[in-house]
Short mmCIF file of N, CA and C and ligand atoms in Angstrom, two decimals:
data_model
loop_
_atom_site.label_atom_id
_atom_site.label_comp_id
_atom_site.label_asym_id
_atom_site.label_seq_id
_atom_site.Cartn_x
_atom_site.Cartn_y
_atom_site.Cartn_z
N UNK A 1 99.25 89.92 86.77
CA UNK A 1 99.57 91.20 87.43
C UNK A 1 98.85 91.29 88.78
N UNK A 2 99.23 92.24 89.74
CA UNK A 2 99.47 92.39 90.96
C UNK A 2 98.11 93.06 91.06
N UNK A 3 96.79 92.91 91.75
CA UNK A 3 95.44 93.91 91.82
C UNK A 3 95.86 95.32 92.32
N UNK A 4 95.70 96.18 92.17
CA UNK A 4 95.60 97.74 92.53
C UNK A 4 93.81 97.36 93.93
N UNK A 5 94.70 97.18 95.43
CA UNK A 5 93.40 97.63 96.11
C UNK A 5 93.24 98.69 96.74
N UNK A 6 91.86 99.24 96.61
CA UNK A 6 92.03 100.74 97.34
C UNK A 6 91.07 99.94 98.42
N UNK A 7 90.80 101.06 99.49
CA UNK A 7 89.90 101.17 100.36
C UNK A 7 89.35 102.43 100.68
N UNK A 8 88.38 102.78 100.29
CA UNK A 8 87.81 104.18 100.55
C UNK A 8 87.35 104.52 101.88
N UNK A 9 87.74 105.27 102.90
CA UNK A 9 86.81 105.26 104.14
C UNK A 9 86.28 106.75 104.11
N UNK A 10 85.27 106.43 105.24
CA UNK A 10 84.20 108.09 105.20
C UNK A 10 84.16 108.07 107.43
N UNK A 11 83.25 109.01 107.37
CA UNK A 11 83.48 108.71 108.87
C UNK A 11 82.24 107.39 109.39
N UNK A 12 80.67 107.26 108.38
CA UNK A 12 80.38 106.20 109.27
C UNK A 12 80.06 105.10 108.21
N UNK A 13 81.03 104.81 107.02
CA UNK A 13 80.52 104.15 106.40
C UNK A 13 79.20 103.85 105.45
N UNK A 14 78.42 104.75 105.22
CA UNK A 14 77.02 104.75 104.82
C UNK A 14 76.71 105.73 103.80
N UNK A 15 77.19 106.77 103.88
CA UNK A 15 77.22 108.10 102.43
C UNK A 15 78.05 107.68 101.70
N UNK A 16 79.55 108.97 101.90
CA UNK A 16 80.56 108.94 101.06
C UNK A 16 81.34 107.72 100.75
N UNK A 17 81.88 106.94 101.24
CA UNK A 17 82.62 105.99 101.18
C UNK A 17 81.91 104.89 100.11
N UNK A 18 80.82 104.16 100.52
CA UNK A 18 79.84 103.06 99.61
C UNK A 18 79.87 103.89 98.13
N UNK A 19 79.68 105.20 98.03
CA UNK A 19 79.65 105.85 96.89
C UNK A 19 80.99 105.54 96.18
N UNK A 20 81.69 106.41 96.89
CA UNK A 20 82.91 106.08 96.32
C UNK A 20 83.25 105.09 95.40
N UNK A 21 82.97 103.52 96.48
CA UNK A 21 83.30 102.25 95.84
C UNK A 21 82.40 102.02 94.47
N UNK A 22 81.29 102.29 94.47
CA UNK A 22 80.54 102.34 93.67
C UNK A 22 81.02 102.68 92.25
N UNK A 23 81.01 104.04 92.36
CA UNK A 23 81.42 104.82 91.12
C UNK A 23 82.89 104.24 90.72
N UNK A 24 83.75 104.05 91.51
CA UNK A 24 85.11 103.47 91.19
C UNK A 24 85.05 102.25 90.39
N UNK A 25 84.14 100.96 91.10
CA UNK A 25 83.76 99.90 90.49
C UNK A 25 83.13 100.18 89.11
N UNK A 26 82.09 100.87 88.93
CA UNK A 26 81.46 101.47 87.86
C UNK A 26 82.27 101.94 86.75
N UNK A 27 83.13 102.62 87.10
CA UNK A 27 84.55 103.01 85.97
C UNK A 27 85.12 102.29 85.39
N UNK A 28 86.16 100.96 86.26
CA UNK A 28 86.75 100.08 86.08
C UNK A 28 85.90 98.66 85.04
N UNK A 29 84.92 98.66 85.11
CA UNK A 29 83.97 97.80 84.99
C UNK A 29 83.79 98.22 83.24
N UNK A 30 83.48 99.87 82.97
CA UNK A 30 83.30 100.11 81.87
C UNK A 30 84.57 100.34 80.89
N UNK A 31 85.49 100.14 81.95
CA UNK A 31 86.93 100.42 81.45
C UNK A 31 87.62 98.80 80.85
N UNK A 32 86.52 97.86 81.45
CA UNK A 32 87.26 96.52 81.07
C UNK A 32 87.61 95.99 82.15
N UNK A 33 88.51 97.09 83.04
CA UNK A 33 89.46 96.22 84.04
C UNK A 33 89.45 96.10 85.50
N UNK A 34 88.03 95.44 85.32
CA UNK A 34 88.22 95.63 86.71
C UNK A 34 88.45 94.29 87.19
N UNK A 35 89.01 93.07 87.26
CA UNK A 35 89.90 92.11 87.69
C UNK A 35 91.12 92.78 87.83
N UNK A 36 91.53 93.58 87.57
CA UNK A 36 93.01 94.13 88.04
C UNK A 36 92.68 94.89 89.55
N UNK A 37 91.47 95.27 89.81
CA UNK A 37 90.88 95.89 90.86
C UNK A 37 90.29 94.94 92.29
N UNK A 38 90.55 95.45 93.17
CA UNK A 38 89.77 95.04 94.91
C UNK A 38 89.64 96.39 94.95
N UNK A 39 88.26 96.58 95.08
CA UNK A 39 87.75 97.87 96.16
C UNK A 39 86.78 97.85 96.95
N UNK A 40 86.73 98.20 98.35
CA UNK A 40 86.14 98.03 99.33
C UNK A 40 85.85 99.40 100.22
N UNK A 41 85.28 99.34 100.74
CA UNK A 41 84.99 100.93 101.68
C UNK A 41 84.75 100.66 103.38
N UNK A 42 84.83 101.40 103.74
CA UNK A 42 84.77 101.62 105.68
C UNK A 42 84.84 102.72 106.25
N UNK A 43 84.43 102.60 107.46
CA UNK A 43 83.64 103.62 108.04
C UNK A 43 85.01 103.94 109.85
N UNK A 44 85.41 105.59 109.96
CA UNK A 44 86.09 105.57 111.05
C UNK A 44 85.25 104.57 112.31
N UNK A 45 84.21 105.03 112.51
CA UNK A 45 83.23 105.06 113.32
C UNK A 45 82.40 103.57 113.30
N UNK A 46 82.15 102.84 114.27
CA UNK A 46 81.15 101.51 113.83
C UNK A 46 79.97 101.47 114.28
N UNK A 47 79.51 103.26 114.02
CA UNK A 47 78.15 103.21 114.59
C UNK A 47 76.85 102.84 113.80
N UNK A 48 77.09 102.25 112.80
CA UNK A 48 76.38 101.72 111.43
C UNK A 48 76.83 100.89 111.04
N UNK A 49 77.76 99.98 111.79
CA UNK A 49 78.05 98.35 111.30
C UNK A 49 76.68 97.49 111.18
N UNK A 50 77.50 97.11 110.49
CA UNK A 50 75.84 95.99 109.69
C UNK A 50 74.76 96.30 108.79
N UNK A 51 74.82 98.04 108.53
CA UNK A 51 73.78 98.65 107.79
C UNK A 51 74.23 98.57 106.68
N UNK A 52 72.94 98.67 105.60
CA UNK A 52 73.81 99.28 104.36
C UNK A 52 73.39 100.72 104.09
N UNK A 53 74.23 101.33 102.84
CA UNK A 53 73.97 102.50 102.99
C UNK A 53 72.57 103.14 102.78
N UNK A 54 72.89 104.61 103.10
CA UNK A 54 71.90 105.41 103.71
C UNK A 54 71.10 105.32 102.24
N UNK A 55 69.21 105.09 102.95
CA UNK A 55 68.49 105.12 101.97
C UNK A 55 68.71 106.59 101.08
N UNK A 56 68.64 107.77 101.60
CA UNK A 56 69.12 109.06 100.88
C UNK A 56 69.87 108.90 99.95
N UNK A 57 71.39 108.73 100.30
CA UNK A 57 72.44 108.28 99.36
C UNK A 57 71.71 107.25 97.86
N UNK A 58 71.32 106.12 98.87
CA UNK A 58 71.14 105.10 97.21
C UNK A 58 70.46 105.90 96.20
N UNK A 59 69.14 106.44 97.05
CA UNK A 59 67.81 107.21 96.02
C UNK A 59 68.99 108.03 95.21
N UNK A 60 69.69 108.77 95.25
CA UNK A 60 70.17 109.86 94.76
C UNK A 60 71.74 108.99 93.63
N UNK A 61 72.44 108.08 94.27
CA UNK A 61 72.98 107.15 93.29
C UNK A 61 72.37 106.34 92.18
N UNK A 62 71.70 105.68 92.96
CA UNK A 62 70.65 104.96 91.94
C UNK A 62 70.01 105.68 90.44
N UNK A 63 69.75 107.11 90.57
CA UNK A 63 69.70 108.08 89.41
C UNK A 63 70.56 108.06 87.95
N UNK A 64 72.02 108.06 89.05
CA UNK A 64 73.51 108.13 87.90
C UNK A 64 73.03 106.18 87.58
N UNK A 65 72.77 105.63 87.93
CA UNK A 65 73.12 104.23 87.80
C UNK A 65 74.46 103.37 88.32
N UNK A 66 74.29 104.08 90.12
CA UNK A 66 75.23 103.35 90.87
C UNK A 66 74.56 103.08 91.59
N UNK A 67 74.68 101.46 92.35
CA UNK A 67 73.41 100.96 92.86
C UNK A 67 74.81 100.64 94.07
N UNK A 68 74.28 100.96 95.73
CA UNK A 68 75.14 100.88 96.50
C UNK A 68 74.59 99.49 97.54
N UNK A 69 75.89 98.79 97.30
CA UNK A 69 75.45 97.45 97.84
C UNK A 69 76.46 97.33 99.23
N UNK A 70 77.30 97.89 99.60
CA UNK A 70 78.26 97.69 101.04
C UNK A 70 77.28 97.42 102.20
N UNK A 71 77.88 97.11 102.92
CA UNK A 71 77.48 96.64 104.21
C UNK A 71 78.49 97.67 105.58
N UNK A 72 77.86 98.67 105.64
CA UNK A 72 78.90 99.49 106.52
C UNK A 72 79.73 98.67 107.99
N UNK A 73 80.90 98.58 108.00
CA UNK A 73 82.01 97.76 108.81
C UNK A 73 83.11 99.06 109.23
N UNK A 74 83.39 99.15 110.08
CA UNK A 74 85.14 99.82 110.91
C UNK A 74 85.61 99.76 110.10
N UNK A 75 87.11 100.78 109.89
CA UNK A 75 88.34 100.49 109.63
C UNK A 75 88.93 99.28 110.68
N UNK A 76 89.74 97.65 109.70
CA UNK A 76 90.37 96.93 110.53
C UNK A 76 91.59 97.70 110.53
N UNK A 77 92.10 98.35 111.06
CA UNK A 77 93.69 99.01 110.92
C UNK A 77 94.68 97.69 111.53
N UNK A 78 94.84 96.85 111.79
CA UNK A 78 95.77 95.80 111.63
C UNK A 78 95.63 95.35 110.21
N UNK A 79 94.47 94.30 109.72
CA UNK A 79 94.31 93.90 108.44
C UNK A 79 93.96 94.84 107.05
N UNK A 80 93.70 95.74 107.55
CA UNK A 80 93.63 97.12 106.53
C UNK A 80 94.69 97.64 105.64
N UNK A 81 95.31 98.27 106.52
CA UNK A 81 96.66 99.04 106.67
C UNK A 81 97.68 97.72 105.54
N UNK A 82 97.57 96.60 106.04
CA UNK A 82 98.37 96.12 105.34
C UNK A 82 97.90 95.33 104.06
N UNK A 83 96.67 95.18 103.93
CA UNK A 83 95.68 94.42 102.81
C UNK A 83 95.73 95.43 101.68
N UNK A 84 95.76 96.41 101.59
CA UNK A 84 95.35 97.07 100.94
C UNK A 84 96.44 98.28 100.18
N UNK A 85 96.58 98.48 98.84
CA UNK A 85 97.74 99.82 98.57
C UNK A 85 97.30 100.84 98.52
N UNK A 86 95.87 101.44 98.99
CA UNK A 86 95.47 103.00 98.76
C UNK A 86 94.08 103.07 99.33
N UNK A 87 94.41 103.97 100.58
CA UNK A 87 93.72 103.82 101.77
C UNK A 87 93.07 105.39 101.62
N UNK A 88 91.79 105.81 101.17
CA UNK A 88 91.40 106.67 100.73
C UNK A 88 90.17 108.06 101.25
N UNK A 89 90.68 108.57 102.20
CA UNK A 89 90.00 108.81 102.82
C UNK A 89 88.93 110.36 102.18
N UNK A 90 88.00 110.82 102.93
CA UNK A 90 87.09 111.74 102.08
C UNK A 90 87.32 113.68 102.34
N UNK A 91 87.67 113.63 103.86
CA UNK A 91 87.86 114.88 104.46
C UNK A 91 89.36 114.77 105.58
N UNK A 92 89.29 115.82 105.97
CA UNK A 92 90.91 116.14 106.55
C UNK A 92 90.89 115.26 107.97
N UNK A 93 89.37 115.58 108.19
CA UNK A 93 89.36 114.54 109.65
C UNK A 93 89.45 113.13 109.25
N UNK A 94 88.83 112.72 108.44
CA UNK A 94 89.30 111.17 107.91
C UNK A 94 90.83 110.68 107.68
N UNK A 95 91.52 111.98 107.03
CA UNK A 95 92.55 112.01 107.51
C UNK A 95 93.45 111.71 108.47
N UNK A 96 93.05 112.86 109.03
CA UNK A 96 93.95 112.57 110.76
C UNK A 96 93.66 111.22 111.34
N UNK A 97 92.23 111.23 111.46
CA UNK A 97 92.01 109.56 112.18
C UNK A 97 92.61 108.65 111.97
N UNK A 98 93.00 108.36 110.20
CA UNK A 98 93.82 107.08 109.54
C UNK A 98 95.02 107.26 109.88
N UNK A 99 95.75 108.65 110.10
CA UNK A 99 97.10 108.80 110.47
C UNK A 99 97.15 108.01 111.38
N UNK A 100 96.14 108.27 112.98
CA UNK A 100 96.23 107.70 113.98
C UNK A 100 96.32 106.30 114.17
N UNK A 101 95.14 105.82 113.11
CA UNK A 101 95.53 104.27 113.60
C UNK A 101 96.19 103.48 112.66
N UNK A 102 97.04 104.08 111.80
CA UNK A 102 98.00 103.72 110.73
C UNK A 102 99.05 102.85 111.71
N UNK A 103 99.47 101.84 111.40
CA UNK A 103 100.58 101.03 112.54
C UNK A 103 101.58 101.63 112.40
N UNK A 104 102.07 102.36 111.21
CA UNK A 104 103.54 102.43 111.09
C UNK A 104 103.55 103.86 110.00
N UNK A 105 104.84 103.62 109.55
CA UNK A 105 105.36 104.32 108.48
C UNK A 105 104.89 104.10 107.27
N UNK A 106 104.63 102.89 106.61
CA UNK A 106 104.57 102.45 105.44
C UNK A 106 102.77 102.08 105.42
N UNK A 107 102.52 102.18 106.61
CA UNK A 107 100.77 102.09 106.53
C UNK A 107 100.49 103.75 106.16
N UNK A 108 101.43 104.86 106.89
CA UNK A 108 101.18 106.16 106.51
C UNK A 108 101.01 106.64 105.28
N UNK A 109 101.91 105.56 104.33
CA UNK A 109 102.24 106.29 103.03
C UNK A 109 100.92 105.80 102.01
N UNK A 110 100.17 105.03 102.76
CA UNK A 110 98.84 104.46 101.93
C UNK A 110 98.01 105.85 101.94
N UNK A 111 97.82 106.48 102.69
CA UNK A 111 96.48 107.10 102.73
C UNK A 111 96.81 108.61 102.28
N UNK A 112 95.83 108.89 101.14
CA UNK A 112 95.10 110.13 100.74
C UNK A 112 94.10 110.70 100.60
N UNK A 113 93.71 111.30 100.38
CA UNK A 113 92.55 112.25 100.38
C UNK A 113 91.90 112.50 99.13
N UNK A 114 90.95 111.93 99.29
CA UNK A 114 90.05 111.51 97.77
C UNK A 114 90.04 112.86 96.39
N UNK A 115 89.94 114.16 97.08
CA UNK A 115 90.19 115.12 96.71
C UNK A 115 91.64 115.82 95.46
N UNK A 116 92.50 114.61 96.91
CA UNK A 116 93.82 114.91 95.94
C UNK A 116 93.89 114.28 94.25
N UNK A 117 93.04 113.71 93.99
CA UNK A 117 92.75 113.10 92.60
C UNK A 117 91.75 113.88 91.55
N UNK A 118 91.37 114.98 92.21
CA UNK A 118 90.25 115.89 91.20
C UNK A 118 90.95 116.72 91.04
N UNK A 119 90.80 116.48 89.62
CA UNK A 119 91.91 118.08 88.20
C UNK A 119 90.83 119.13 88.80
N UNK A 120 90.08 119.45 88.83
CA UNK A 120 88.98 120.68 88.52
C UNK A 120 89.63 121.58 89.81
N UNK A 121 90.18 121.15 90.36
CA UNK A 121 90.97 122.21 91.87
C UNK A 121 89.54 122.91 92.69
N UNK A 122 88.07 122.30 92.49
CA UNK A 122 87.16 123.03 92.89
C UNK A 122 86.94 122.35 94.19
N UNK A 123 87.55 121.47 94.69
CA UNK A 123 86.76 120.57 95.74
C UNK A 123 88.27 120.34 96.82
N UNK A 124 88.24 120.55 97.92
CA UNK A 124 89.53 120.01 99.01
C UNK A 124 89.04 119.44 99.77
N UNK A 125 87.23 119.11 100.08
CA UNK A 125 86.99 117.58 100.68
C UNK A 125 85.55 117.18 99.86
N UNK A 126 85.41 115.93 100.54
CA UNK A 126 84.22 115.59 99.93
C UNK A 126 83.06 115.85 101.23
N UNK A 127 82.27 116.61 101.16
CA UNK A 127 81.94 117.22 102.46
C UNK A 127 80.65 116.30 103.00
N UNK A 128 80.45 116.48 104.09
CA UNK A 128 79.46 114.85 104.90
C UNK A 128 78.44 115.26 104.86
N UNK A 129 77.59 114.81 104.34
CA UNK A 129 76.34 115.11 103.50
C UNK A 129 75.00 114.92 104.22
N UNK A 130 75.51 114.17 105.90
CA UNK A 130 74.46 113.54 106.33
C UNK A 130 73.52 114.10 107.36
N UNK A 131 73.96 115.28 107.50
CA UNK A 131 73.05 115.94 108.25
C UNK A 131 72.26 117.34 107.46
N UNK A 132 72.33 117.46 106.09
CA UNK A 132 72.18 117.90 104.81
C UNK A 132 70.65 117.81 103.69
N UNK A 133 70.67 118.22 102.98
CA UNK A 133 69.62 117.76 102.26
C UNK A 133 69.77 117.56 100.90
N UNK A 134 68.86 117.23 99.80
CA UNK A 134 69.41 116.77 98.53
C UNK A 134 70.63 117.36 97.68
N UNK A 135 70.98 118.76 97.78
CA UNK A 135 72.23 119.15 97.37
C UNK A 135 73.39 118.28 97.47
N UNK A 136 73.38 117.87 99.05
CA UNK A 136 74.97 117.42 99.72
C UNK A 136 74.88 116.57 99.39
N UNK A 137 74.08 115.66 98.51
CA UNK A 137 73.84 114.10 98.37
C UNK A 137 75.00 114.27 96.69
N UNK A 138 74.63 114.99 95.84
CA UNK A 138 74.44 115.09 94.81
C UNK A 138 75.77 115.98 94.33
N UNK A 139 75.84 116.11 95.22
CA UNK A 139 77.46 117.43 95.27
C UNK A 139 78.15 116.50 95.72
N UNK A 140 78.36 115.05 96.47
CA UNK A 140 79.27 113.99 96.84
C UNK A 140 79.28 113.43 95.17
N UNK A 141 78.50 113.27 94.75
CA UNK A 141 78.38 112.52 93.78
C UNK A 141 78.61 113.24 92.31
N UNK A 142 78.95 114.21 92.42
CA UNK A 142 79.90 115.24 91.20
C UNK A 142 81.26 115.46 91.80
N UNK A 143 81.49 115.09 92.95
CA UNK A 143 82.77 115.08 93.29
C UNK A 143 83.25 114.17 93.32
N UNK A 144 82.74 112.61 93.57
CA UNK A 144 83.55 111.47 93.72
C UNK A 144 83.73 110.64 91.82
N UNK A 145 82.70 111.74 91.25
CA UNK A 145 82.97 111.28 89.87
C UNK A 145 84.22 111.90 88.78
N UNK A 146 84.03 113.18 89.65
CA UNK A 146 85.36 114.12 88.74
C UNK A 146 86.53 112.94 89.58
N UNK A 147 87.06 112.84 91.25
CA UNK A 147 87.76 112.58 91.80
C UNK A 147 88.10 111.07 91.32
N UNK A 148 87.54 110.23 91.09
CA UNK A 148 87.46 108.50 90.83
C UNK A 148 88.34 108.82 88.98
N UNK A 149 87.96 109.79 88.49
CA UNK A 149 88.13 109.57 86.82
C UNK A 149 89.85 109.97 87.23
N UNK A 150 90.30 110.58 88.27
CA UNK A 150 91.67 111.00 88.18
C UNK A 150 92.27 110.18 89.07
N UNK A 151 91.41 109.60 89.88
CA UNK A 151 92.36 108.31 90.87
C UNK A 151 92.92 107.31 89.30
N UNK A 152 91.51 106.68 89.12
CA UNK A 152 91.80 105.85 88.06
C UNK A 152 93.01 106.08 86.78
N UNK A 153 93.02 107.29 86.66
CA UNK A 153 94.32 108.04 85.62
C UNK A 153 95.77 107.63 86.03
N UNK A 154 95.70 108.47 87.82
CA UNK A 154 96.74 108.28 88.31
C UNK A 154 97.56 107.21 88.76
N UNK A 155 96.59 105.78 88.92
CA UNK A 155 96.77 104.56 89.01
C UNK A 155 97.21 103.89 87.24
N UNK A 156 96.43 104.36 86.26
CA UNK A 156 97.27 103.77 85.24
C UNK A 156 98.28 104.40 84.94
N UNK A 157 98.82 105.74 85.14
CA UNK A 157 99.86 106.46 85.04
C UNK A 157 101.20 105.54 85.44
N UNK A 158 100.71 104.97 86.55
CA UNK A 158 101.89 104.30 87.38
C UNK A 158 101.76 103.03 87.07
N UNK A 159 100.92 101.80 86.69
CA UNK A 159 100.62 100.55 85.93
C UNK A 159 100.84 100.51 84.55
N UNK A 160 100.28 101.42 83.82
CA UNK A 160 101.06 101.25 82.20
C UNK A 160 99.65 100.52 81.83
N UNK A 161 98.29 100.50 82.43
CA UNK A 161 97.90 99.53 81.35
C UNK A 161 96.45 100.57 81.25
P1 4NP B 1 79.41 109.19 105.85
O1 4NP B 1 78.21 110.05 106.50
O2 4NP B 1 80.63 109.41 106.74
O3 4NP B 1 79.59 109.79 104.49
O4 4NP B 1 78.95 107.77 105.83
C1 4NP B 1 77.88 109.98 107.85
C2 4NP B 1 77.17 108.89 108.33
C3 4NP B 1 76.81 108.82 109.66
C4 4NP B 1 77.19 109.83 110.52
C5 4NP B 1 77.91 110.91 110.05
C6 4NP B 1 78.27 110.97 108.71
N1 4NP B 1 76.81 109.77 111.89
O5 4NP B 1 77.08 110.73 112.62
O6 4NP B 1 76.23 108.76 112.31
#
């Protein structure tokens, strides 16, 4: 069978996004399946290429027992857009940006909004945590866990397995 890849992006690669992948991997992993899975994360912005994520973030992952290992990198929107079936972004501006450098039509239809996958209807972004203090760390990380348990749903909904 065919891998299900997402790509999670945030705006600089280093909070939300590494989380994301994290907890997603973390699911799949306890779920069995994660060889059916590629997931990867990126950042609009490449003002933190080469870093990994924010010491804040890990301290506060590392708790749940998600240990964040990415290496913050750009969106490639040539090799992106088409590498990948679910291009995942965190807030409305992450949004718009991916619209922008989406090549086409069918790169458009990749990308949603991490949000759109949480039943609890309490959350419409995952809000940027980085100019914030331990709350916003920890409030990404009750949101990308409700949000990841309904990506993952909605992806076997449509796979069957
Ligand atoms: P992230 O958080 O998008 O969740 O990785 C941010 C990281 C860096 C910046 C803003 C948000 N920044 O302005 O450098």
């Amino acid at each position: 069978m065919d891998k299900t890849r997402i790509l999670f992006v945030c705006l600089g690669n280093i909070c939300r996004s590494p989380s994301a992948e994290a907890v997603m991997k973390s699911l799949v992993q306890k779920e069995g399946i994660a060889d059916f899975f590629e997931i990867d994360s990126a950042g609009i912005i490449d003002a933190h290429e080469g870093e990994p994520a924010d010491a804040r973030m890990k301290r506060h992952a590392i708790i749940r027992g998600y240990q964040l290992t990415s290496i913050s990198r750009p969106v490639n929107a040539a090799h992106d857009f088409r590498h990948f079936d679910m291009i995942i972004g965190m807030d409305d501006q992450n949004i718009s940006d991916l619209m922008r450098l989406a090549p086409d039509e069918t790169a458009k239809k990749k990308i949603f909004k991490m949000t759109d996958f949480s039943h609890s209807g309490h959350y419409g972004i995952v809000p940027d945590p980085y100019y914030g203090g331990d709350q916003g760390f920890e409030m990404v990380l009750d949101i990308l866990e409700e949000a990841c348990e309904g990506l993952l749903h909605h992806i076997k909904n449509q796979h069957k397995y």
